[in-house]
Coordinates of C-alpha atoms and ligand atoms in Angstrom, one line a residue:
X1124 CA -16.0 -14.0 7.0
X1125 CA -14.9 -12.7 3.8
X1126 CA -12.5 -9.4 3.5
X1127 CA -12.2 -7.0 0.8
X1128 CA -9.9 -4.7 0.5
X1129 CA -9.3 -1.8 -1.7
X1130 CA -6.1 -0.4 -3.7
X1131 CA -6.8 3.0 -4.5
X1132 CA -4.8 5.1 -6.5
X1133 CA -3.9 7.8 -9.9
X1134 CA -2.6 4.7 -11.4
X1135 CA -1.5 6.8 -14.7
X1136 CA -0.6 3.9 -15.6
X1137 CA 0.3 1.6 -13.5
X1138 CA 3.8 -0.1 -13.2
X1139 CA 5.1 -3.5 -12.5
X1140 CA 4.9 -2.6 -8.8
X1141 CA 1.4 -1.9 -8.2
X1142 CA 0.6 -5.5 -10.3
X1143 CA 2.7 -7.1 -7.7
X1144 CA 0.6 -5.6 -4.7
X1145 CA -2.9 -6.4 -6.8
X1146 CA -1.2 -10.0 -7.3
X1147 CA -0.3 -10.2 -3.1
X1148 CA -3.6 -8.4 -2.4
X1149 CA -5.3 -10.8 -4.3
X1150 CA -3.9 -14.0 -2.2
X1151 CA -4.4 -12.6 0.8
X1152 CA -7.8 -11.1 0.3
X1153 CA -11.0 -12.6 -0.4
X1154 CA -11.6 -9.6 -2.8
X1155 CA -10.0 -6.5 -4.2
X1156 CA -11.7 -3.9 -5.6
X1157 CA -9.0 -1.9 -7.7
X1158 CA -10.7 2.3 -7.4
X1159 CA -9.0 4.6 -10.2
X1160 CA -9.1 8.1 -9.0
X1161 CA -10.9 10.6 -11.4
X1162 CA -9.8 13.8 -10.6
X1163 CA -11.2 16.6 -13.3
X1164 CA -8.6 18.7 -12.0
X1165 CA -6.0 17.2 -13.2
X1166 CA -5.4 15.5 -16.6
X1167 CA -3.5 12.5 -17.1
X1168 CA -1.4 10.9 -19.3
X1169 CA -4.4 8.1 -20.2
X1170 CA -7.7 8.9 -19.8
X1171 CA -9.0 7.5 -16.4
X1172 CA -11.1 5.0 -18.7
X1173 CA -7.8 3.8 -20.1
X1174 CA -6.7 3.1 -17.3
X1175 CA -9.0 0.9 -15.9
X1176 CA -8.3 -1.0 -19.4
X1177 CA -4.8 -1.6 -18.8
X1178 CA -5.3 -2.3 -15.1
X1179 CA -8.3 -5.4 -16.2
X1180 CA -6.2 -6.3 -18.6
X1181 CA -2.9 -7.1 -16.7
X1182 CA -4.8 -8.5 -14.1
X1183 CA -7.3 -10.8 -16.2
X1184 CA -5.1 -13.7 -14.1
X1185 CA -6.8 -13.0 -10.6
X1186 CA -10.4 -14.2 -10.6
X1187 CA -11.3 -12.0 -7.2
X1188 CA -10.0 -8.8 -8.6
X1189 CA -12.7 -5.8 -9.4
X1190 CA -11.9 -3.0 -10.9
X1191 CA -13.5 0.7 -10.7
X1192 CA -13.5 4.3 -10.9
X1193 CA -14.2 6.9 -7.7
X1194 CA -14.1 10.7 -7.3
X1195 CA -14.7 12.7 -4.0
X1196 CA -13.6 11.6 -0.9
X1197 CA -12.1 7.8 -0.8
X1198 CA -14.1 7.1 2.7
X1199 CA -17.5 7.5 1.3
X1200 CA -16.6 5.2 -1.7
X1201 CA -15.2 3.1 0.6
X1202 CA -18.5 3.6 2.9
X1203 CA -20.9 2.6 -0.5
X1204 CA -19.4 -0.5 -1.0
X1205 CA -19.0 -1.7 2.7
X1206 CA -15.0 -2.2 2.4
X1207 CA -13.5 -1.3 5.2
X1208 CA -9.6 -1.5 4.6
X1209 CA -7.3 0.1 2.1
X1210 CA -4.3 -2.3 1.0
X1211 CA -1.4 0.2 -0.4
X1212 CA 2.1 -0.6 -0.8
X1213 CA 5.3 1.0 0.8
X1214 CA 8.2 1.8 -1.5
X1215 CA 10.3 3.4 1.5
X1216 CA 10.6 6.6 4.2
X1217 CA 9.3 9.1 1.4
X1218 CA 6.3 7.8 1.2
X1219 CA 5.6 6.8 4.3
X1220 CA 5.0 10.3 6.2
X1221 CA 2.7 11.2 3.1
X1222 CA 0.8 8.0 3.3
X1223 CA 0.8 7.7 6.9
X1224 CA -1.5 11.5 7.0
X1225 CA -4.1 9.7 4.6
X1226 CA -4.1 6.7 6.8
X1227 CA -4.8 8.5 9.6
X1228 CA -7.0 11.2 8.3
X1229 CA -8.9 8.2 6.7
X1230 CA -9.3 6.2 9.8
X1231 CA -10.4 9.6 11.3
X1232 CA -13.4 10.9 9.1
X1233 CA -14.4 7.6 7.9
X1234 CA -13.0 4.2 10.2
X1235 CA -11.3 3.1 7.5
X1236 CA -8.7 1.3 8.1
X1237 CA -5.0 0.8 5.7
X1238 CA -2.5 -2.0 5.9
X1239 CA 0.7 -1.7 3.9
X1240 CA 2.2 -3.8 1.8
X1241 CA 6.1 -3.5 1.7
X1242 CA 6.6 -3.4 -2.3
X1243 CA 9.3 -5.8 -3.4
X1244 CA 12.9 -4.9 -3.3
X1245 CA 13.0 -5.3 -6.9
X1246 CA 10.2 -3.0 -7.9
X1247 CA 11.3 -0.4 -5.0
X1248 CA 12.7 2.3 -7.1
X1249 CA 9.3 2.6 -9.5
X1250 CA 7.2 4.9 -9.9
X1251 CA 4.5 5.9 -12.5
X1252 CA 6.0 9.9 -13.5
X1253 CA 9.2 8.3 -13.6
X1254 CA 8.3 5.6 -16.0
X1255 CA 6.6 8.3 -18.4
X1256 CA 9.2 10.6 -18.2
X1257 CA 11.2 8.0 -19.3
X1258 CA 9.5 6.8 -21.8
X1259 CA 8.3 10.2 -23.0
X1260 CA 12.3 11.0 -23.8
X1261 CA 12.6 7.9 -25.7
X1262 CA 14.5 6.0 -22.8
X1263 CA 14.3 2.3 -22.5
X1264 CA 11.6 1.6 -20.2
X1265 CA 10.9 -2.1 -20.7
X1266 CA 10.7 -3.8 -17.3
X1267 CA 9.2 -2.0 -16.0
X1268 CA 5.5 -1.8 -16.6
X1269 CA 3.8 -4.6 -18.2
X1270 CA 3.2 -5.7 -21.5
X1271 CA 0.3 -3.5 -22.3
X1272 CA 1.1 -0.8 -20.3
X1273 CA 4.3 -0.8 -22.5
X1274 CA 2.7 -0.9 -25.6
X1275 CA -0.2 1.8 -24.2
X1276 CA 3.5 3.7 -23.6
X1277 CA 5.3 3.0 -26.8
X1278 CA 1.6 4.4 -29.2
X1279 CA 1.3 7.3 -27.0
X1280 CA 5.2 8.5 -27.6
X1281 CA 5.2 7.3 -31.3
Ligands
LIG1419 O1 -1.6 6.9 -6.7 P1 -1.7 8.1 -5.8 O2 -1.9 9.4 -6.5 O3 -0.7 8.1 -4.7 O4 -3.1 7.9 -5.0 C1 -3.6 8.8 -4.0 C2 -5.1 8.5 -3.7 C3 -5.9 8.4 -4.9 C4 -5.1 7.2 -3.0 C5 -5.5 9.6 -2.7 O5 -5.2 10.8 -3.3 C6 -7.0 9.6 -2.4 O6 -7.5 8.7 -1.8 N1 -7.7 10.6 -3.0 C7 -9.1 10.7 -2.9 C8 -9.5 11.9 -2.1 C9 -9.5 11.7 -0.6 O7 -10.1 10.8 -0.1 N2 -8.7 12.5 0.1 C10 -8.5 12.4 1.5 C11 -7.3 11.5 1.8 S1 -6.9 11.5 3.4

C-alpha cells in the first residue's frame, strides 16, 4: 500500500527546520504532498507563489516530493486528493497544545489523521517570524534557512 502524507503550512518562508521534516517525511513516506496555505487575509512576506518556488527548489533532491497551494479548510483538501495523514513537526510544549486542537479538530470534521515529527534538536529554536525579523534588522541569519531562502531573504532586505 502506498502512503502519502501531507505537510501543511504558512511556510513564509520556510527555514532549515521544515526541510528537515520534508527530508524525514520523504524517507518515510511513499509521497509528500508539500500544501502552501493562501490565506487572502493576511499578506506575507513572499507571495504564496514564491513560496512554493523556494520550497521546489530546496527540495529538488527528493524525487517523491509534490508541492502545492490550498485555501479553505485543510480536511477537504486533504479529502480531494485522498491523503489521509498530516506529517507536522514538534519544536516543543508551545506548540504542542496549539497543534494538538488542529489535530483533533481535524480528525473530528474530516478523519484526518496527524503524526508528529519531533524536529531536530538543532533546528528546535527556529522559526519562520523569527528568521525575518532577523533578517529584516540586518542580523546574521545564515544557518538558518537554506541557500535560496537566504538569498530570497538577503534581495528582499537590500
Ligand atoms: O505554518 P502554520 O501557519 O503553523 O500552518 C498552519 C496551518 C496552515 C497548517 C493551519 O492553519 C491550517 O491547516 N489552516 C487551514 C484552515 C483549516 O483547516 N483550519 C482548521 C484547522 S483545525
Amino acid at each position: 500500500m502506498s502512503v502519502a502524507v501531507i505537510c501543511p503550512g504558512s511556510f513564509d518562508p520556510i527555514t532549515l527546520g521544515h526541510l528537515d521534516v520534508f527530508e524525514r517525511a520523504s524517507r518515510r513516506f511513499d509521497r509528500v504532498v508539500i500544501a502552501v496555505l493562501g490565506n487572502p487575509r493576511k499578506e506575507g512576506l513572499f507571495t504564496v507563489e514564491e513560496r512554493m518556488e523556494l520550497i521546489t527548489t530546496e527540495t529538488a533532491h527528493l524525487d517523491n516530493i509534490e508541492v502545492d497551494r490550498f485555501h479553505g479548510l485543510l480536511v477537504d483538501f486533504c479529502a480531494d486528493r485522498g491523503i489521509g495523514i498530516v506529517c507536522k513537526g514538534l519544536r516543543g510544549g508551545s506548540d504542542f497544545e496549539y497543534e494538538q486542537q488542529m489535530a483533533q479538530m481535524n480528525q473530528r470534521i474530516g478523519d484526518l489523521e496527524t503524526l508528529f515529527v519531533s524536529t531536530s534538536p538543532a533546528h528546535g529554536y527556529l522559526s519562520s517570524s523569527l528568521v525575518k525579523e532577523v533578517a529584516r534588522a540586518g542580523g546574521r541569519f545564515e544557518g538558518t534557512v537554506p541557500p535560496a531562502v537566504e538569498a530570497a531573504l538577503r534581495a528582499r532586505f537590500a
